[in-house]
Coordinates of C-alpha atoms and ligand atoms in Angstrom, one line a residue:
X1 CA -36.0 -10.9 0.0
X2 CA -35.2 -14.4 1.1
X3 CA -34.3 -15.1 4.6
X4 CA -33.0 -18.7 4.3
X5 CA -30.4 -19.5 1.7
X6 CA -31.8 -21.3 -1.4
X7 CA -28.6 -21.7 -3.5
X8 CA -24.9 -22.3 -3.0
X9 CA -24.1 -18.6 -3.7
X10 CA -26.7 -17.5 -1.0
X11 CA -24.5 -19.3 1.4
X12 CA -21.5 -17.3 0.2
X13 CA -23.4 -14.1 1.0
X14 CA -24.1 -15.4 4.5
X15 CA -20.4 -16.2 5.0
X16 CA -19.3 -12.8 3.8
X17 CA -21.7 -11.2 6.2
X18 CA -20.7 -13.4 9.1
X19 CA -17.0 -12.4 8.8
X20 CA -17.9 -8.7 8.5
X21 CA -17.1 -8.0 4.8
X22 CA -18.7 -4.6 4.1
X23 CA -18.0 -4.3 0.4
X24 CA -17.6 -6.5 -2.7
X25 CA -15.9 -4.8 -5.7
X26 CA -16.6 -6.4 -9.0
X27 CA -16.7 -6.2 -12.7
X28 CA -19.5 -8.4 -13.9
X29 CA -19.0 -11.9 -15.4
X30 CA -21.3 -14.8 -16.1
X31 CA -19.2 -17.3 -14.1
X32 CA -20.4 -15.6 -10.9
X33 CA -23.9 -14.7 -12.0
X34 CA -25.2 -16.9 -9.2
X35 CA -23.2 -15.0 -6.6
X36 CA -24.1 -11.6 -8.2
X37 CA -27.8 -12.5 -7.9
X38 CA -27.4 -13.6 -4.3
X39 CA -25.6 -10.4 -3.3
X40 CA -28.4 -8.3 -4.9
X41 CA -31.5 -10.4 -4.3
X42 CA -30.7 -12.5 -1.3
X43 CA -28.4 -10.1 0.5
X44 CA -30.3 -7.0 -0.5
X45 CA -27.0 -5.3 -1.6
X46 CA -26.3 -4.4 2.0
X47 CA -23.3 -5.6 4.0
X48 CA -21.8 -6.5 1.7
X49 CA -22.6 -3.8 -0.8
X50 CA -21.6 -4.1 -4.4
X51 CA -19.0 -1.7 -5.8
X52 CA -19.0 -1.5 -9.5
X53 CA -15.6 -1.2 -11.1
X54 CA -14.6 -1.2 -14.8
X55 CA -11.6 -3.4 -14.6
X56 CA -10.6 -6.3 -12.2
X57 CA -7.3 -4.6 -11.4
X58 CA -9.3 -1.7 -10.1
X59 CA -11.5 -4.0 -8.0
X60 CA -8.5 -5.7 -6.3
X61 CA -6.5 -2.5 -5.8
X62 CA -9.6 -0.9 -4.2
X63 CA -9.8 -3.8 -1.8
X64 CA -6.0 -3.4 -1.2
X65 CA -6.4 0.3 -0.2
X66 CA -9.5 -0.5 1.9
X67 CA -7.6 -3.2 3.8
X68 CA -4.8 -0.8 4.7
X69 CA -7.2 1.9 5.9
X70 CA -9.6 -0.5 7.7
X71 CA -7.2 -3.1 8.9
X72 CA -9.6 -5.8 7.7
X73 CA -10.3 -7.4 4.3
X74 CA -12.9 -6.5 1.8
X75 CA -13.7 -8.7 -1.2
X76 CA -13.2 -8.5 -4.9
X77 CA -15.0 -10.9 -7.2
X78 CA -13.3 -11.5 -10.5
X79 CA -14.6 -13.4 -13.6
X80 CA -12.9 -16.7 -14.5
X81 CA -9.6 -16.9 -16.4
X82 CA -9.9 -13.5 -18.1
X83 CA -11.0 -11.5 -15.0
X84 CA -8.3 -13.2 -12.9
X85 CA -5.6 -12.3 -15.5
X86 CA -6.6 -8.6 -15.3
X87 CA -6.7 -8.8 -11.5
X88 CA -3.3 -10.5 -11.2
X89 CA -1.2 -7.3 -11.2
X90 CA -3.1 -5.9 -8.3
X91 CA -3.0 -9.3 -6.5
X92 CA 0.8 -9.1 -6.7
X93 CA 0.9 -5.6 -5.2
X94 CA -1.3 -6.7 -2.3
X95 CA 0.9 -9.7 -1.8
X96 CA 4.1 -7.6 -1.6
X97 CA 2.3 -5.1 0.7
X98 CA 1.0 -7.9 2.9
X99 CA -2.6 -6.6 2.6
X100 CA -5.4 -9.0 3.4
X101 CA -7.6 -9.2 0.3
X102 CA -10.3 -11.8 -0.3
X103 CA -10.4 -12.5 -4.0
X104 CA -13.4 -14.5 -5.0
X105 CA -13.3 -16.0 -8.4
X106 CA -15.3 -18.4 -10.5
X107 CA -15.0 -21.0 -13.2
X108 CA -17.2 -22.5 -15.8
X109 CA -18.6 -25.7 -14.4
X110 CA -15.8 -28.2 -13.6
X111 CA -18.4 -30.9 -14.5
X112 CA -18.0 -30.8 -18.3
X113 CA -21.5 -32.2 -18.9
X114 CA -22.9 -28.9 -17.6
X115 CA -20.8 -26.6 -19.8
X116 CA -22.1 -24.5 -22.6
X117 CA -20.1 -24.9 -25.8
X118 CA -17.1 -22.6 -26.4
X119 CA -17.2 -20.0 -23.7
X120 CA -17.5 -22.3 -20.7
X121 CA -14.6 -24.4 -22.1
X122 CA -12.2 -21.7 -23.0
X123 CA -12.7 -20.0 -19.6
X124 CA -12.3 -23.1 -17.5
X125 CA -8.8 -24.0 -16.2
X126 CA -7.3 -26.8 -14.2
X127 CA -7.3 -24.9 -12.0
X128 CA -7.9 -21.2 -12.0
X129 CA -5.8 -20.7 -8.9
X130 CA -2.5 -21.6 -10.6
X131 CA -2.8 -18.2 -12.4
X132 CA -2.0 -16.4 -9.1
X133 CA -0.8 -19.2 -6.8
X134 CA 2.7 -17.8 -6.5
X135 CA 1.6 -14.6 -5.0
X136 CA -1.4 -15.5 -2.8
X137 CA -1.2 -17.0 0.6
X138 CA -3.7 -19.6 -0.4
X139 CA -5.9 -20.6 -3.3
X140 CA -8.7 -23.1 -3.1
X141 CA -11.7 -24.4 -5.0
X142 CA -14.3 -26.3 -3.0
X143 CA -15.9 -29.1 -4.9
X144 CA -19.3 -29.1 -3.1
X145 CA -21.6 -26.8 -1.3
X146 CA -21.0 -28.7 1.8
X147 CA -17.3 -28.0 1.6
X148 CA -17.8 -24.3 1.0
X149 CA -18.1 -22.9 4.5
X150 CA -14.8 -24.5 5.6
X151 CA -13.0 -23.4 2.5
X152 CA -14.3 -19.8 2.8
X153 CA -13.5 -19.5 6.5
X154 CA -10.0 -20.9 6.0
X155 CA -9.3 -18.5 3.2
X156 CA -10.5 -15.5 5.2
X157 CA -8.6 -16.6 8.3
X158 CA -5.4 -17.2 6.3
X159 CA -5.6 -13.7 4.7
X160 CA -5.9 -12.0 8.0
X161 CA -3.2 -14.0 9.8
X162 CA 0.2 -12.3 10.0
X163 CA 2.1 -12.0 7.7
X164 CA -1.2 -11.1 6.0
X165 CA -1.8 -11.3 2.2
X166 CA -4.4 -11.9 -0.5
X167 CA -6.1 -15.3 -0.9
X168 CA -8.0 -16.6 -3.9
X169 CA -11.2 -18.7 -3.6
X170 CA -12.7 -20.1 -6.8
X171 CA -16.4 -20.8 -6.7
X172 CA -17.5 -23.2 -9.4
X173 CA -20.4 -21.7 -11.4
X174 CA -22.4 -24.9 -11.0
X175 CA -21.9 -24.9 -7.3
X176 CA -23.0 -21.3 -7.0
X177 CA -26.2 -22.1 -8.9
X178 CA -26.9 -25.4 -7.1
X179 CA -30.3 -25.3 -5.3
X180 CA -29.9 -26.3 -1.6
X181 CA -31.9 -29.4 -0.8
X182 CA -31.5 -29.0 2.9
X183 CA -30.2 -26.2 5.1
X184 CA -26.5 -25.9 5.5
X185 CA -25.3 -25.2 9.0
X186 CA -23.0 -22.1 9.2
X187 CA -20.1 -22.6 11.6
X188 CA -19.7 -20.2 14.5
X189 CA -17.2 -17.7 13.0
X190 CA -16.0 -16.7 16.4
X191 CA -14.2 -20.0 16.7
X192 CA -12.2 -19.5 13.5
X193 CA -10.7 -16.1 14.1
X194 CA -7.1 -15.3 12.9
X195 CA -4.5 -16.2 15.6
X196 CA -2.6 -13.5 17.5
X197 CA 0.6 -12.5 15.9
X198 CA 3.9 -13.8 17.2
X199 CA 5.6 -11.8 20.0
X200 CA 9.4 -11.9 20.4
X201 CA 11.5 -14.3 22.5
X202 CA 12.2 -12.5 25.8
X203 CA 15.9 -13.6 25.8
X204 CA 16.4 -12.2 22.3
X205 CA 14.7 -9.0 23.4
X206 CA 17.0 -8.7 26.4
X207 CA 20.1 -9.3 24.2
X208 CA 18.9 -6.6 21.8
X209 CA 18.4 -4.2 24.6
X210 CA 21.9 -4.8 25.9
X211 CA 23.4 -4.2 22.5
X212 CA 21.4 -1.0 22.0
X213 CA 22.2 0.4 25.4
X214 CA 25.9 -0.3 25.0
X215 CA 26.1 1.1 21.5
X216 CA 28.0 4.3 20.8
X217 CA 26.1 5.0 17.6
X218 CA 22.9 3.1 17.3
X219 CA 20.5 3.7 14.4
X220 CA 16.9 2.6 14.0
X221 CA 15.6 1.6 10.6
X222 CA 11.9 1.0 9.8
X223 CA 10.2 0.2 6.6
X224 CA 6.7 -1.1 7.0
X225 CA 6.3 -0.8 10.8
X226 CA 3.4 1.6 10.1
X227 CA 1.2 -1.5 9.4
X228 CA 0.7 -1.1 13.2
X229 CA 0.1 2.6 13.6
X230 CA 0.2 2.2 17.4
X231 CA 3.9 1.4 17.1
X232 CA 4.9 5.0 16.3
X233 CA 4.7 6.1 20.0
X234 CA 7.0 3.4 21.5
X235 CA 9.3 3.7 18.4
X236 CA 9.8 7.4 19.1
X237 CA 10.3 6.8 22.8
X238 CA 12.9 4.1 22.1
X239 CA 14.8 6.5 19.8
X240 CA 14.7 9.2 22.4
X241 CA 16.0 6.9 25.2
X242 CA 18.8 5.6 23.0
X243 CA 19.5 9.0 21.3
X244 CA 19.3 7.0 18.0
X245 CA 18.5 8.5 14.6
X246 CA 15.3 7.3 13.0
X247 CA 15.4 6.3 9.3
X248 CA 12.0 5.5 7.6
X249 CA 12.5 3.6 4.3
X250 CA 8.7 3.6 3.6
X251 CA 9.0 6.4 1.0
X252 CA 11.9 4.7 -0.7
X253 CA 10.4 1.2 -1.0
X254 CA 6.7 1.8 -0.8
X255 CA 6.3 0.5 2.8
X256 CA 4.1 1.9 5.5
X257 CA 5.4 5.1 7.2
X258 CA 5.9 5.1 11.0
X259 CA 8.2 8.0 11.8
X260 CA 6.8 11.5 12.3
X261 CA 9.1 13.4 9.9
X262 CA 9.2 16.4 12.3
X263 CA 10.6 14.3 15.1
X264 CA 14.0 15.8 16.1
X265 CA 15.7 12.4 15.6
X266 CA 14.4 11.8 12.1
X267 CA 17.3 11.6 9.7
X268 CA 15.5 9.8 6.8
X269 CA 16.7 12.4 4.4
X270 CA 20.3 11.8 5.5
X271 CA 19.9 8.1 5.8
X272 CA 23.3 7.1 4.3
X273 CA 25.0 9.5 6.5
X274 CA 23.2 8.0 9.5
X275 CA 24.1 4.4 8.9
X276 CA 27.7 5.0 7.7
X277 CA 29.1 5.2 11.2
X278 CA 26.6 3.2 13.1
X279 CA 27.9 0.4 15.4
X280 CA 24.4 -1.1 16.0
X281 CA 21.5 -1.1 13.6
X282 CA 18.0 -2.0 14.8
X283 CA 15.8 -2.9 11.9
X284 CA 12.1 -3.1 12.6
X285 CA 9.9 -4.6 9.8
X286 CA 12.6 -3.9 7.2
X287 CA 13.0 -6.2 4.1
X288 CA 15.1 -3.9 1.8
X289 CA 18.3 -3.7 3.9
X290 CA 20.6 -2.5 1.1
X291 CA 18.4 0.5 0.3
X292 CA 20.0 2.0 3.3
X293 CA 23.1 -0.1 4.1
X294 CA 24.3 0.3 0.5
X295 CA 24.4 2.9 -2.2
X296 CA 23.3 1.9 -5.7
X297 CA 24.9 3.3 -8.9
X298 CA 21.9 3.9 -11.2
X299 CA 23.8 3.3 -14.4
X300 CA 25.8 0.1 -13.4
X301 CA 23.4 -1.3 -10.8
X302 CA 26.4 -1.8 -8.6
X303 CA 25.7 -1.7 -4.8
X304 CA 28.4 -0.2 -2.6
X305 CA 28.0 -1.4 0.9
X306 CA 28.3 1.6 3.3
X307 CA 28.7 -0.2 6.5
X308 CA 29.3 -3.9 7.1
X309 CA 30.7 -3.6 10.5
X310 CA 27.6 -2.6 12.4
X311 CA 25.9 -5.3 14.4
X312 CA 22.4 -5.8 12.9
X313 CA 19.4 -6.7 15.0
X314 CA 16.3 -7.3 12.9
X315 CA 12.7 -7.9 14.0
X316 CA 10.3 -8.9 11.3
X317 CA 8.0 -11.6 10.0
X318 CA 9.9 -12.0 6.8
X319 CA 11.1 -15.5 7.6
X320 CA 7.4 -16.6 7.6
X321 CA 6.7 -15.0 4.3
X322 CA 9.0 -16.9 1.9
X323 CA 7.8 -17.8 -1.6
X324 CA 10.0 -19.0 -4.4
X325 CA 8.6 -17.5 -7.6
X326 CA 9.1 -13.8 -7.3
X327 CA 12.2 -12.8 -5.3
X328 CA 10.3 -10.6 -3.0
X329 CA 12.6 -11.9 -0.2
X330 CA 15.3 -9.6 -1.5
X331 CA 19.0 -9.7 -0.9
X332 CA 20.2 -11.9 1.9
X333 CA 21.5 -9.4 4.5
X334 CA 23.8 -10.4 7.3
X335 CA 21.9 -10.2 10.6
X336 CA 23.6 -10.8 13.9
X337 CA 20.4 -11.1 16.0
X338 CA 17.4 -12.1 13.9
X339 CA 14.1 -12.1 15.7
X340 CA 11.1 -13.6 14.0
X341 CA 8.3 -11.7 15.5
X342 CA 5.7 -9.0 14.7
X343 CA 7.9 -5.9 15.1
X344 CA 5.0 -3.7 16.2
X345 CA 4.2 -6.2 19.0
X346 CA 7.9 -6.7 20.0
X347 CA 8.5 -3.0 20.3
X348 CA 6.9 -2.3 23.7
X349 CA 8.8 -5.3 25.2
X350 CA 12.1 -4.0 23.7
X351 CA 11.3 -0.5 25.1
X352 CA 10.7 -1.9 28.6
X353 CA 14.0 -3.9 28.4
X354 CA 15.9 -0.8 27.3
X355 CA 14.3 1.4 30.1
X356 CA 15.2 -1.2 32.6
X357 CA 18.9 -1.3 31.5
X358 CA 19.1 2.5 31.4
X359 CA 18.2 2.7 35.1
X360 CA 21.9 1.8 35.8
X361 CA 23.1 4.1 33.0
X362 CA 26.3 6.0 33.2
X363 CA 26.4 7.5 29.7
X364 CA 23.4 9.8 29.9
X365 CA 25.6 12.8 29.1
X366 CA 27.0 11.1 25.9
X367 CA 23.5 10.3 24.8
X368 CA 22.3 13.9 25.4
X369 CA 25.2 15.2 23.3
X370 CA 24.4 12.7 20.6
X371 CA 20.7 13.6 20.6
X372 CA 21.7 17.3 20.2
X373 CA 23.9 16.6 17.2
X374 CA 21.2 14.6 15.5
X375 CA 18.6 17.2 16.2
X376 CA 20.7 19.9 14.7
X377 CA 21.2 17.9 11.5
X378 CA 17.5 17.2 11.4
X379 CA 16.6 20.9 11.8
X380 CA 19.0 21.8 9.0
X381 CA 17.3 19.2 6.7
X382 CA 13.8 20.6 7.5
X383 CA 15.0 24.1 6.9
X384 CA 16.6 23.1 3.6
X385 CA 13.3 21.6 2.4
X386 CA 11.5 24.9 3.2
X387 CA 14.2 26.9 1.4
X388 CA 13.7 24.8 -1.7
X389 CA 10.0 25.7 -1.7
X390 CA 10.8 29.4 -1.2
X391 CA 13.3 29.4 -4.0
X392 CA 11.2 27.5 -6.5
X393 CA 7.9 29.2 -5.7
X394 CA 7.5 31.1 -9.0
X395 CA 8.9 28.4 -11.3
X396 CA 6.7 27.2 -14.2
X397 CA 5.6 24.4 -14.5
X398 CA 5.0 23.9 -10.8
X399 CA 7.8 22.1 -9.0
X400 CA 6.6 19.1 -7.0
X401 CA 8.0 20.7 -3.8
X402 CA 5.8 23.8 -4.4
X403 CA 2.7 21.7 -5.2
X404 CA 3.1 19.6 -2.1
X405 CA 3.4 22.8 0.0
X406 CA 0.3 24.2 -1.6
X407 CA -1.7 21.1 -1.0
X408 CA -0.7 21.3 2.7
X409 CA -1.8 24.9 3.0
X410 CA -5.3 23.8 1.9
X411 CA -5.7 20.6 4.0
X412 CA -3.7 21.3 7.1
X413 CA -6.8 22.4 9.0
X414 CA -8.7 19.3 8.0
X415 CA -8.8 15.8 9.4
X416 CA -6.7 14.6 6.4
X417 CA -5.4 11.2 5.3
X418 CA -3.0 10.7 2.5
X419 CA -4.6 7.9 0.6
X420 CA -1.9 7.5 -2.0
X421 CA 1.3 9.2 -3.2
X422 CA 4.1 11.2 -1.6
X423 CA 4.4 14.2 -3.9
X424 CA 7.9 12.9 -4.9
X425 CA 8.7 12.7 -1.2
X426 CA 7.8 16.4 -0.5
X427 CA 4.7 15.7 1.6
X428 CA 6.8 14.0 4.2
X429 CA 9.4 16.9 4.2
X430 CA 6.9 19.7 4.4
X431 CA 3.7 18.5 6.1
X432 CA 3.2 17.9 9.8
X433 CA 3.7 14.3 9.0
X434 CA 1.6 12.0 11.2
X435 CA 2.5 8.6 9.7
X436 CA -0.8 7.0 10.9
X437 CA -2.6 9.3 8.4
X438 CA -0.7 7.9 5.4
X439 CA -1.0 4.5 3.8
X440 CA 2.2 4.1 1.8
X441 CA 2.5 2.7 -1.7
X442 CA 1.7 -0.3 -3.7
X443 CA 4.3 -2.6 -2.2
X444 CA 4.9 -4.4 -5.5
X445 CA 5.8 -1.3 -7.5
X446 CA 3.2 -2.4 -10.1
X447 CA 1.7 0.8 -11.7
X448 CA -2.0 1.2 -11.8
X449 CA -2.3 1.2 -8.0
X450 CA -2.7 4.8 -6.9
X451 CA -6.2 5.9 -7.9
X452 CA -8.1 2.7 -7.2
X453 CA -6.3 2.1 -3.9
X454 CA -7.0 5.7 -2.9
X455 CA -10.7 5.0 -3.7
X456 CA -10.5 2.0 -1.4
X457 CA -9.2 4.2 1.4
X458 CA -12.0 6.7 0.7
X459 CA -14.5 3.8 0.8
X460 CA -13.1 2.7 4.2
X461 CA -13.4 6.3 5.6
X462 CA -16.7 7.1 3.9
X463 CA -18.9 9.0 6.3
X464 CA -16.1 9.7 8.8
X465 CA -15.5 13.4 7.8
X466 CA -11.9 12.6 6.9
X467 CA -10.5 14.3 3.8
X468 CA -8.8 11.6 1.7
X469 CA -6.1 13.0 -0.5
X470 CA -4.5 11.3 -3.5
X471 CA -1.2 12.8 -4.8
X472 CA -1.4 11.1 -8.2
X473 CA 1.4 10.6 -10.8
X474 CA 0.2 10.7 -14.4
X475 CA 1.9 7.5 -15.6
X476 CA 0.4 5.5 -12.8
X477 CA -3.0 7.0 -13.4
X478 CA -3.1 6.1 -17.1
X479 CA -3.3 2.4 -16.4
X480 CA -6.6 2.7 -14.6
X481 CA -8.3 6.1 -15.5
X482 CA -11.7 4.4 -15.6
X483 CA -11.5 4.0 -11.8
X484 CA -12.9 7.6 -11.9
X485 CA -16.2 6.1 -13.0
X486 CA -16.4 4.1 -9.7
X487 CA -15.5 7.3 -7.8
X488 CA -18.4 9.2 -9.5
X489 CA -20.9 6.3 -9.5
X490 CA -20.4 5.5 -5.8
X491 CA -19.8 9.2 -4.8
X492 CA -16.5 8.5 -3.1
X493 CA -15.1 11.7 -1.7
X494 CA -11.5 11.8 -2.8
X495 CA -9.3 14.8 -3.6
X496 CA -7.0 13.8 -6.4
X497 CA -4.2 16.2 -7.2
X498 CA -2.4 15.3 -10.4
X499 CA 1.4 15.6 -10.2
X500 CA 1.3 15.7 -14.0
X501 CA 4.9 15.9 -15.3
X502 CA 3.7 14.5 -18.6
X503 CA 6.3 11.8 -18.6
X504 CA 7.3 8.5 -17.0
X505 CA 9.8 10.4 -14.9
X506 CA 11.5 7.4 -13.3
X507 CA 12.3 6.0 -16.7
X508 CA 13.6 9.3 -18.0
X509 CA 16.1 9.2 -15.2
X510 CA 17.1 5.7 -16.2
X511 CA 17.5 6.5 -19.9
X512 CA 19.6 9.5 -18.9
X513 CA 21.9 7.4 -16.7
X514 CA 22.3 4.8 -19.5
X515 CA 23.0 7.4 -22.2
X516 CA 25.6 9.1 -20.0
X517 CA 27.3 5.8 -19.1
X518 CA 27.5 4.9 -22.8
X519 CA 28.6 8.4 -23.9
X520 CA 25.4 8.8 -26.0
X521 CA 23.2 11.9 -26.4
X522 CA 21.2 12.6 -23.2
X523 CA 18.6 14.8 -25.0
X524 CA 17.0 11.7 -26.5
X525 CA 16.1 10.2 -23.1
X526 CA 12.5 11.5 -23.7
X527 CA 11.8 9.3 -26.8
X528 CA 9.3 6.6 -25.9
X529 CA 8.8 8.2 -22.5
X530 CA 7.2 11.7 -22.6
X531 CA 3.4 11.7 -22.5
X532 CA 3.0 15.2 -24.1
X533 CA 2.2 14.8 -27.8
X534 CA -0.7 15.2 -27.4
X535 CA -0.8 15.8 -23.7
X536 CA -3.7 14.0 -22.1
X537 CA -6.2 16.4 -20.6
X538 CA -6.9 14.9 -17.2
X539 CA -9.6 17.3 -16.2
X540 CA -11.6 16.5 -19.4
X541 CA -11.0 12.8 -18.8
X542 CA -12.3 13.1 -15.3
X543 CA -15.3 15.2 -16.4
X544 CA -16.0 12.5 -19.0
X545 CA -16.5 10.0 -16.2
X546 CA -18.7 12.4 -14.2
X547 CA -16.0 13.7 -11.8
X548 CA -15.7 17.4 -10.9
X549 CA -12.3 18.6 -12.2
X550 CA -10.2 21.6 -13.1
X551 CA -7.0 22.0 -15.1
X552 CA -4.5 21.9 -16.6
X553 CA -2.9 24.5 -14.3
X554 CA 0.7 25.4 -14.6
X555 CA 1.3 28.2 -12.2
X556 CA 1.4 28.2 -8.4
X557 CA -1.0 31.2 -8.0
X558 CA -3.8 29.3 -9.7
X559 CA -3.3 26.1 -7.7
X560 CA -4.5 27.2 -4.2
X561 CA -7.9 28.7 -5.2
X562 CA -8.6 25.6 -7.4
X563 CA -7.7 23.3 -4.6
X564 CA -10.1 25.2 -2.3
X565 CA -12.9 24.8 -4.8
X566 CA -12.1 21.1 -5.1
X567 CA -12.1 20.7 -1.3
X568 CA -15.6 22.1 -1.2
X569 CA -16.7 19.4 -3.6
X570 CA -15.1 16.6 -1.6
X571 CA -16.6 17.9 1.6
X572 CA -19.9 17.7 -0.2
X573 CA -19.3 14.0 -0.5
X574 CA -18.0 13.8 -4.1
X575 CA -14.7 13.1 -5.9
X576 CA -12.7 16.0 -7.4
X577 CA -9.6 16.2 -9.5
X578 CA -7.1 19.1 -10.1
X579 CA -4.7 18.6 -12.9
X580 CA -1.4 20.5 -12.2
X581 CA 1.4 20.4 -14.7
X582 CA 4.6 19.7 -12.7
X583 CA 8.2 20.0 -13.6
X584 CA 9.5 16.7 -15.1
Ligands
TPP601 C1 2.8 -2.1 -14.5 C2 4.1 -1.4 -14.6 N1 4.6 -1.1 -15.8 C3 5.8 -0.5 -15.9 C4 6.5 -0.1 -14.8 C5 7.9 0.5 -15.0 N2 7.9 1.9 -14.4 C6 8.4 2.1 -13.1 S1 8.3 3.7 -12.7 C7 7.6 4.1 -14.2 C8 7.2 5.6 -14.5 C9 6.1 6.1 -13.7 O1 5.7 7.3 -14.2 P1 4.7 8.2 -13.3 O2 3.7 7.3 -12.6 O3 4.2 9.2 -14.1 O4 5.6 8.7 -12.1 P2 6.9 9.6 -12.3 O5 8.1 8.6 -12.4 O6 6.8 10.5 -13.5 O7 7.0 10.4 -11.0 C10 7.5 3.0 -15.0 C11 6.9 3.0 -16.4 C12 6.0 -0.5 -13.6 N3 6.6 -0.3 -12.4 N4 4.8 -1.1 -13.5

């Protein structure tokens, strides 16, 4: 094994190691054969270690899941034009989810005199980065080995700077394979670290505290605040001091959960009710305001605003994240006190300001009465959810509520994390929901995310003893089933439970709404949507990739013993899949 870099791509390995990249997911390609050789023969396939995937979308989605679980980037290397096109869907999801992912790419030599006929020409672009430029924070393509360290460190630093996101760095094949004539000095990485995120202006925080303390019906909305798991404790404390209901939009819009669902002030399942009469709304890391301030008619797409009188205070980094191509900025919501800051960092300051103002408080009794009313409503909602499970227990195929309850029975004694999925929202309703154990959704609503992202989470937690659970929808799975090969090959312990409703359920609901609105037969909503003729056998598919699996199972009694068998496999350090047929 070499100890001094001999080629341009050896230098890339030194840089990856210097910034702490543990894993590099890839699907092989000749444009990065130099880097591939360096990772294996110069780096010894250790820190970073190669993760073989069978599709570039899987490589990037794995890095996405890993980034959320580890709070730091891993890398995905994608082949030139064709690999980057396959990767692009997952890059978009990571962009929407603000996940730091280091996408390394390559191109046939830009120096045309060094290109092979045909393939090096059709796979060279001017420049590769334009393929994903609209949904990465930065794309770059250094033109010499000497320029490589700076380009690499900038890309890494930009990815990990709030608001975080993916970056794309294209490494010319010629540059990777260039023999180094003299040693290249690596910069001191410690001097290029990402900056601390912006805190909030103290005057704005004081004004926010004043509004909240004076409010008669304050409500706290969160959507992706869980990007900072440490924010949950001050968030709950703030809600308790203000006697304000908590509404977590993460499940609705695929953000990052931050509200413990069993908290007495959680009114997420009655969110429209909670905001309707609010006089002050505090929105922490919320982008999708009208998911809660409005009610949408599925058939007409019409949004009916529920409350436009409330004074809105919003703390987020959205104003630093504007891009023009995809309208990820969403509807322009009226905000009375906009605060451009990292909401998780602003929260302790806001809490202190509220505490300070409440020292002179004369409305403690009103607040206590309000908290009691909210708690009663909350308790009723939790009881309702448990009643649904009781009522549906013996239904066939298995209702999602029952399946979520059964999974909880099996994992509740474990050190669990929910790597992907929500069990149609039932995990939050039925489990002892610690938001820090859950990583939310894709962010960009691009299907093909769940399984590979969950594997990224499992990779990040490998060796920790945590049980990583993936509540997997069938439609989403079918974009990337071969991620199971990566699971088996790298022995990634992940418990996948298929919520297999044998349909693209979301679209079935849309086709039903449209047919109803047009007075047409609702029964035909399944045409072009059901996945049941023939029904894919997910256990067989998993077994075919070398993954332990059981199913299909369509009755509740059979689920629990199967889950316990699967859990033993996962505890043994291997992936397992249980295919459960759920009610569409
Ligand atoms: C890449 C991509 N293609 C199509 C869609 C449109 N789409 C949104 S939800 C959905 C159905 C998802 O089905 P499944 O994953 O089985 O979940 P279910 O709705 O049945 O719970 C589809 C096709 C999408 N979001 N992303």
